mmCIF file of C-alpha atoms in Angstrom:
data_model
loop_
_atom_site.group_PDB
_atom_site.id
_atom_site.type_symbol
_atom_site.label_atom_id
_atom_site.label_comp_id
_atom_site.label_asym_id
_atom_site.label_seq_id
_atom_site.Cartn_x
_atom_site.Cartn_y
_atom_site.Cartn_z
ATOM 1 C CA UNK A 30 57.522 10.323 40.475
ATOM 2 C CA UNK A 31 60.162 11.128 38.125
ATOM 3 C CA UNK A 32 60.584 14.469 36.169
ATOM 4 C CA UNK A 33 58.046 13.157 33.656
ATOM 5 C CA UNK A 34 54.553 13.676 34.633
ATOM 6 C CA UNK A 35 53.459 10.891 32.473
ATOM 7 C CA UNK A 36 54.668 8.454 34.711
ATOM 8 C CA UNK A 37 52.666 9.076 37.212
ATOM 9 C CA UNK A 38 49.729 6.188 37.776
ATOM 10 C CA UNK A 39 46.449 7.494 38.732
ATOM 11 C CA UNK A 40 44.984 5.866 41.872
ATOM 12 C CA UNK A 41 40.912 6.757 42.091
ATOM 13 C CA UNK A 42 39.640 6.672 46.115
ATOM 14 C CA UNK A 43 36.663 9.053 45.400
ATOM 15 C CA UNK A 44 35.696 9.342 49.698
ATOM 16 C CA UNK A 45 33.708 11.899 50.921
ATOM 17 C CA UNK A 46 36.433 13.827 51.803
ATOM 18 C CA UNK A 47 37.314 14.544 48.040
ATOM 19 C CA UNK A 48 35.752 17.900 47.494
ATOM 20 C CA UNK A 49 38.853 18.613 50.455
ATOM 21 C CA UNK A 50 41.550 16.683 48.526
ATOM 22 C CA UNK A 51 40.604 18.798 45.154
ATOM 23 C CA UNK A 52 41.380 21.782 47.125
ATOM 24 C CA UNK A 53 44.684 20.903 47.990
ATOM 25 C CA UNK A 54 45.580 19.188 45.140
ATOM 26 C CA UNK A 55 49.568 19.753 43.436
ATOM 27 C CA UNK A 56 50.077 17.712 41.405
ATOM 28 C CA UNK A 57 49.073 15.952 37.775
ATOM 29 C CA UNK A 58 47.072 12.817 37.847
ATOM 30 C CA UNK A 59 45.640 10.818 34.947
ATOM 31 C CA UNK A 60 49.036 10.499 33.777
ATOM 32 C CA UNK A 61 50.870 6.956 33.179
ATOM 33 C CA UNK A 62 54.089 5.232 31.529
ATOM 34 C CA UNK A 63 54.637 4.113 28.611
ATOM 35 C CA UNK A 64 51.339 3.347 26.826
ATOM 36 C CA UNK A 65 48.790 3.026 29.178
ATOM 37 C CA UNK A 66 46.432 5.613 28.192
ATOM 38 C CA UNK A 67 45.626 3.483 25.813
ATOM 39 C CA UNK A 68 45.223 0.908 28.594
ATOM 40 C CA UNK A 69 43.389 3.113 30.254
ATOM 41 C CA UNK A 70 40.800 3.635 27.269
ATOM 42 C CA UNK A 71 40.149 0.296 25.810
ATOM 43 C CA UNK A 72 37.358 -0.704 28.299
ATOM 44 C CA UNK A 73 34.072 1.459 27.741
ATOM 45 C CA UNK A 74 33.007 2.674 31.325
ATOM 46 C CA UNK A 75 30.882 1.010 33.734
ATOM 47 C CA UNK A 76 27.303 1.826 33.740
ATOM 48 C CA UNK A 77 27.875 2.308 37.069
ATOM 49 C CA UNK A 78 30.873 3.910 38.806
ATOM 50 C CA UNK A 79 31.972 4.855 42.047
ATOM 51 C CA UNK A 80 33.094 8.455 42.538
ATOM 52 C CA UNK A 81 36.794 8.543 43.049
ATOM 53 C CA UNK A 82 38.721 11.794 43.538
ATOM 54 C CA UNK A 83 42.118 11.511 41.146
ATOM 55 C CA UNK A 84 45.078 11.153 43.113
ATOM 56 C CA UNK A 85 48.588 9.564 42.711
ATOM 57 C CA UNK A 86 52.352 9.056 44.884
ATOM 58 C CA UNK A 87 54.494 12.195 44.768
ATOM 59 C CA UNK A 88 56.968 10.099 46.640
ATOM 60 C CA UNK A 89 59.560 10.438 43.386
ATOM 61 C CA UNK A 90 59.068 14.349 42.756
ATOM 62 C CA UNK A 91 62.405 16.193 42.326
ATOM 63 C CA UNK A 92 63.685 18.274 44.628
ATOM 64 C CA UNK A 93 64.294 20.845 41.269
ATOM 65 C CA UNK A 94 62.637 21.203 37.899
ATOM 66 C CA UNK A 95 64.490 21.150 34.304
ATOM 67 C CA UNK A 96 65.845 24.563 33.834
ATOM 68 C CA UNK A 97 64.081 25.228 30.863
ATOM 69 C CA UNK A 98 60.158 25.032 31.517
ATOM 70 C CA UNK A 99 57.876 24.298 28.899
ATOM 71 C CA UNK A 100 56.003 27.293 26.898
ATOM 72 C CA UNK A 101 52.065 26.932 27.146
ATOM 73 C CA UNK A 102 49.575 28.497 24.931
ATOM 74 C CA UNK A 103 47.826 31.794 26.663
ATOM 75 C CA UNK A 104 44.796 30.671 24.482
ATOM 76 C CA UNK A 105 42.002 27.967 24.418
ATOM 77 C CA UNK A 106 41.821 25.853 21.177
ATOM 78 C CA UNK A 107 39.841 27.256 18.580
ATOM 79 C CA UNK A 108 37.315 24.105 18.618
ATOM 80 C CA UNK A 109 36.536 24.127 22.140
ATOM 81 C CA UNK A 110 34.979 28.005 21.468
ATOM 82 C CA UNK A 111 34.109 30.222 24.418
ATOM 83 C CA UNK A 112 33.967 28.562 28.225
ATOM 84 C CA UNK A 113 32.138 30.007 30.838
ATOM 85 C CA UNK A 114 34.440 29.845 33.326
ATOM 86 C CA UNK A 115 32.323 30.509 36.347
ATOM 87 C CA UNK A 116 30.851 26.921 35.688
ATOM 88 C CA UNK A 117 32.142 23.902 36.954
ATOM 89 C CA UNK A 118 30.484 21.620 34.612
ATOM 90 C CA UNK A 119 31.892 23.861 31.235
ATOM 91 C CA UNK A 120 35.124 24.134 32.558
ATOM 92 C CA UNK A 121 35.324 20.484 33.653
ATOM 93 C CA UNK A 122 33.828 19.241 30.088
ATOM 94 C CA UNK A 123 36.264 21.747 28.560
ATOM 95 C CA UNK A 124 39.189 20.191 30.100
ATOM 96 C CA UNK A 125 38.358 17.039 29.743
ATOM 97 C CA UNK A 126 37.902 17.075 25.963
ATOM 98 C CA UNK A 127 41.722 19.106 25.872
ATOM 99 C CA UNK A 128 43.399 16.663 27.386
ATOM 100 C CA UNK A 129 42.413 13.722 25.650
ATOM 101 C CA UNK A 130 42.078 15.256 22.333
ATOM 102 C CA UNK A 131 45.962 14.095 21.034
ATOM 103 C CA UNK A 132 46.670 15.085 16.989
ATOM 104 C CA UNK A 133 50.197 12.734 16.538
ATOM 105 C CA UNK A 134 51.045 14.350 13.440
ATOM 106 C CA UNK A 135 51.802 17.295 15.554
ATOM 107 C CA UNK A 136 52.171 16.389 19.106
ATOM 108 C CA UNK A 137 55.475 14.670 20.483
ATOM 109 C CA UNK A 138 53.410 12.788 23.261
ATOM 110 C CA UNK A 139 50.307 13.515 24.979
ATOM 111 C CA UNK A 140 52.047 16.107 27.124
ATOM 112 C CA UNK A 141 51.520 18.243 24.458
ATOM 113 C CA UNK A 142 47.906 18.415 24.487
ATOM 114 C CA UNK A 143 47.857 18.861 28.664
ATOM 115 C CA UNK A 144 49.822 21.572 27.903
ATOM 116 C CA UNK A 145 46.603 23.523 25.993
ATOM 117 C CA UNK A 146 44.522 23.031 28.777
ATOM 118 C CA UNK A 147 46.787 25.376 30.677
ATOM 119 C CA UNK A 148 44.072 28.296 30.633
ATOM 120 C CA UNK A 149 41.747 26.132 32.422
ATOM 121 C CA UNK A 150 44.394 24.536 35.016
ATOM 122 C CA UNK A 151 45.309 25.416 38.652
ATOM 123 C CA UNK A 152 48.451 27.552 38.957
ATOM 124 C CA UNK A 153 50.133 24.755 40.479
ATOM 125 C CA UNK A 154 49.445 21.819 37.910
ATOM 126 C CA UNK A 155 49.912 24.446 35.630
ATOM 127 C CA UNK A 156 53.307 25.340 36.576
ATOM 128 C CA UNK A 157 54.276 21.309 37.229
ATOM 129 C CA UNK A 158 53.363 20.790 33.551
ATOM 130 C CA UNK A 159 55.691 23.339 32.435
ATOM 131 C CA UNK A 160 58.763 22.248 34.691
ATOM 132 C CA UNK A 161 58.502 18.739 34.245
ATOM 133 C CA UNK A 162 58.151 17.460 30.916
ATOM 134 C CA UNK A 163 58.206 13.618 29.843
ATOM 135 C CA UNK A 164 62.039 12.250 29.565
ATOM 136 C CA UNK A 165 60.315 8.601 29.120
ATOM 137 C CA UNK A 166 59.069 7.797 26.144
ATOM 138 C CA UNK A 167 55.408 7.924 25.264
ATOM 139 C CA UNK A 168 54.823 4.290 24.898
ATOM 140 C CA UNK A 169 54.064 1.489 21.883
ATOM 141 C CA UNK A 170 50.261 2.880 21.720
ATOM 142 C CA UNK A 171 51.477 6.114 21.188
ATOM 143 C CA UNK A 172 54.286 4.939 18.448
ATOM 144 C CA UNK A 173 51.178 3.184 16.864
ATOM 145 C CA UNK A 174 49.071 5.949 16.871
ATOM 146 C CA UNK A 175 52.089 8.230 15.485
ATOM 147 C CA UNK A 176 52.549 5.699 13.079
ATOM 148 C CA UNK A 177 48.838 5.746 11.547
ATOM 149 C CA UNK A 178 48.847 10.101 11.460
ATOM 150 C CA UNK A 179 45.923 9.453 13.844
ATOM 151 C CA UNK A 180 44.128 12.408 15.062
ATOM 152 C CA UNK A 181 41.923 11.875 18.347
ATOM 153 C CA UNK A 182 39.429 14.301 19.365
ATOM 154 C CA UNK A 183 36.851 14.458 21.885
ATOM 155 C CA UNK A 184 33.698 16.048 20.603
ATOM 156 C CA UNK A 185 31.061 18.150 22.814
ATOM 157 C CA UNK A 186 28.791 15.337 23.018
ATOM 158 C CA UNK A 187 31.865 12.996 23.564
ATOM 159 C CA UNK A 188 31.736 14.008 27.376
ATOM 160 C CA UNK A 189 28.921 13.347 29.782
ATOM 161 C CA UNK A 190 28.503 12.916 33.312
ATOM 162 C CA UNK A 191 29.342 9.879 34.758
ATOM 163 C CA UNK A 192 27.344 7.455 37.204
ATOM 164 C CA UNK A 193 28.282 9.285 40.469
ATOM 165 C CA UNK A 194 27.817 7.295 44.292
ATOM 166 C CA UNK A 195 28.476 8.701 47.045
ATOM 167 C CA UNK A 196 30.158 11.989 45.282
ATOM 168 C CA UNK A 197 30.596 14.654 47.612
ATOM 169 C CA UNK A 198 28.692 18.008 47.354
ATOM 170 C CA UNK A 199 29.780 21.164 45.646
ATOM 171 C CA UNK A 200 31.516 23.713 48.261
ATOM 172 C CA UNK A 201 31.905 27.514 47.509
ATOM 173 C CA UNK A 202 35.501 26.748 46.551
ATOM 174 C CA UNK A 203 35.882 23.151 45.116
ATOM 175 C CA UNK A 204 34.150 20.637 43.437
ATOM 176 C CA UNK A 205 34.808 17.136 41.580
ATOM 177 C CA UNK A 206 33.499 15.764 38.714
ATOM 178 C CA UNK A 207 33.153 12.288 37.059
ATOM 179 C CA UNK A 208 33.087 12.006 33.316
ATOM 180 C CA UNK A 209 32.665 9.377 30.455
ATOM 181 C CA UNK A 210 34.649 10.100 27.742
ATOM 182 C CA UNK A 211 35.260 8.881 24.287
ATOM 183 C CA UNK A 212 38.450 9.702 21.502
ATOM 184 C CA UNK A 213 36.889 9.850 18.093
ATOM 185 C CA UNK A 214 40.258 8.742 16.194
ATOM 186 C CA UNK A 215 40.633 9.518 12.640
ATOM 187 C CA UNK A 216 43.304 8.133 10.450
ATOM 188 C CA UNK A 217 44.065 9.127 6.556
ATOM 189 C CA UNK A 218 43.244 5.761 5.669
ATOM 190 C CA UNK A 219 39.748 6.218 7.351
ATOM 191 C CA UNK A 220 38.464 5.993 11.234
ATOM 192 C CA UNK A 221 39.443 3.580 14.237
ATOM 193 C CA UNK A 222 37.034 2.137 16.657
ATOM 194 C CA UNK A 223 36.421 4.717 19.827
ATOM 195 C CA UNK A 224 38.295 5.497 22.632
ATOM 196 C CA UNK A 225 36.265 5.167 26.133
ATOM 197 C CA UNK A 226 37.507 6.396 29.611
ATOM 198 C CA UNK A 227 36.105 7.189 32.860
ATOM 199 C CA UNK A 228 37.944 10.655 34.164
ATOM 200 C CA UNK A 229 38.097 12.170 37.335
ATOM 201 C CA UNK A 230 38.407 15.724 37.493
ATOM 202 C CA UNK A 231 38.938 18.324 40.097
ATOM 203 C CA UNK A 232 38.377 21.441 40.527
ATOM 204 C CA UNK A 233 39.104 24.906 42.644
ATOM 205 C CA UNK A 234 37.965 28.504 42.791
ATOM 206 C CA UNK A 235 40.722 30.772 41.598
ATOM 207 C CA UNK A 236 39.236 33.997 41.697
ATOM 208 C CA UNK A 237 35.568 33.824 40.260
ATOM 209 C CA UNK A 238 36.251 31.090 38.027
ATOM 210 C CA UNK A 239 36.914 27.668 38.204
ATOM 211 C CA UNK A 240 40.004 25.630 37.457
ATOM 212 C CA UNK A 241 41.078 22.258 37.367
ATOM 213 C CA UNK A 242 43.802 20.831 40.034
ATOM 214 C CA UNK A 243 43.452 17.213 39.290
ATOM 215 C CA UNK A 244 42.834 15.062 36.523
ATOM 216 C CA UNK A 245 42.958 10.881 36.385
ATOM 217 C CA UNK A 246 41.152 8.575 34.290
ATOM 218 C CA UNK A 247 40.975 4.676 33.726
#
């Protein structure tokens, strides 16, 4: 991939070796070019879907990062309130509604919200989120969005468990997770239809608490 971790395209093979892949996991998924999380989000989810652990070609990481890493907030939004962070399923949910909760009359791309999920991340896709920021642009959808002042959020109830087969079982030190999801996106001239999108998530025991090393959705 290049330097930007948005251009990475998220490749789902949930097998039932995943719970192994989320423990090794370095790098970001769920992140695309250009506009495609919009792509990504325009079909509601299956009623059914296959579990697929989140992973993605690191073929075009560089050798270095940008010399100046990113600053990430030491603190959780204020709307996602407390997270029990010995559960998967909170800190999962919690993640989940982070990342895809974008507010373009703030943000410069959707980097920006990864970036807040940083509490809840893996050291590792922690640190790659710092080092290497977008140098693409964030796509037409995005411009659109910007365009409107629209505000997506993903509400509590705007995550639930997804249609699992053949997910693999919990182990003391990793799990995965499939979620539907859906962007409430508000506009000052009034709402726009919902957002849907099946994410991926995984997850590894840092300590006694969880956090997430993966994330991909479609």
């Amino acid at each position: 991939m290049s330097r930007n971790p948005e251009t990475m395209t998220p490749k789902f093979s949930w097998t039932a070796s995943a719970a192994v892949l989320a423990g090794a996991a370095l790098v970001v998924a769920g992140c695309s070019s250009g506009g495609s999380d919009h792509e990504q989000t325009t079909t509601p989810p299956a009623s059914t879907t296959s579990f697929v652990t989140p992973t993605e070609t690191t073929s075009r990481v560089p050798a270095t990062p940008p010399s100046t890493p990113l600053t990430a907030p030491a603190a959780l939004p204020a709307e996602i309130g407390p997270v029990d962070q010995a559960s998967v399923d909170a800190v999962a949910a919690a993640v989940a509604r982070i990342w895809y909760g974008w507010d373009t009359t703030r943000d410069l791309t959707q980097h920006d919200a990864k970036l807040r999920a940083v509490p809840l991340l893996e050291p590792r896709l922690a640190q790659l989120l710092r080092d290497y920021p977008p140098i693409a642009g964030p796509g037409a959808d995005w411009l659109d969005l910007t365009a409107r002042s629209a505000v997506l959020t993903v509400p509590a109830d705007g995550v639930r468990p997804g249609v699992e087969a053949g997910a693999p079982a919990d182990t003391a030190t990793s799990a995965v997770r499939l979620l539907e999801v859906t962007q409430k996106v508000n506009t000052p001239t009034g709402p726009m239809p919902d957002r849907h999108l099946v994410v991926g998530i995984a997850l590894v025991k840092v300590g006694a608490e969880w956090r997430v090393s993966q994330v991909g959705s479609r």
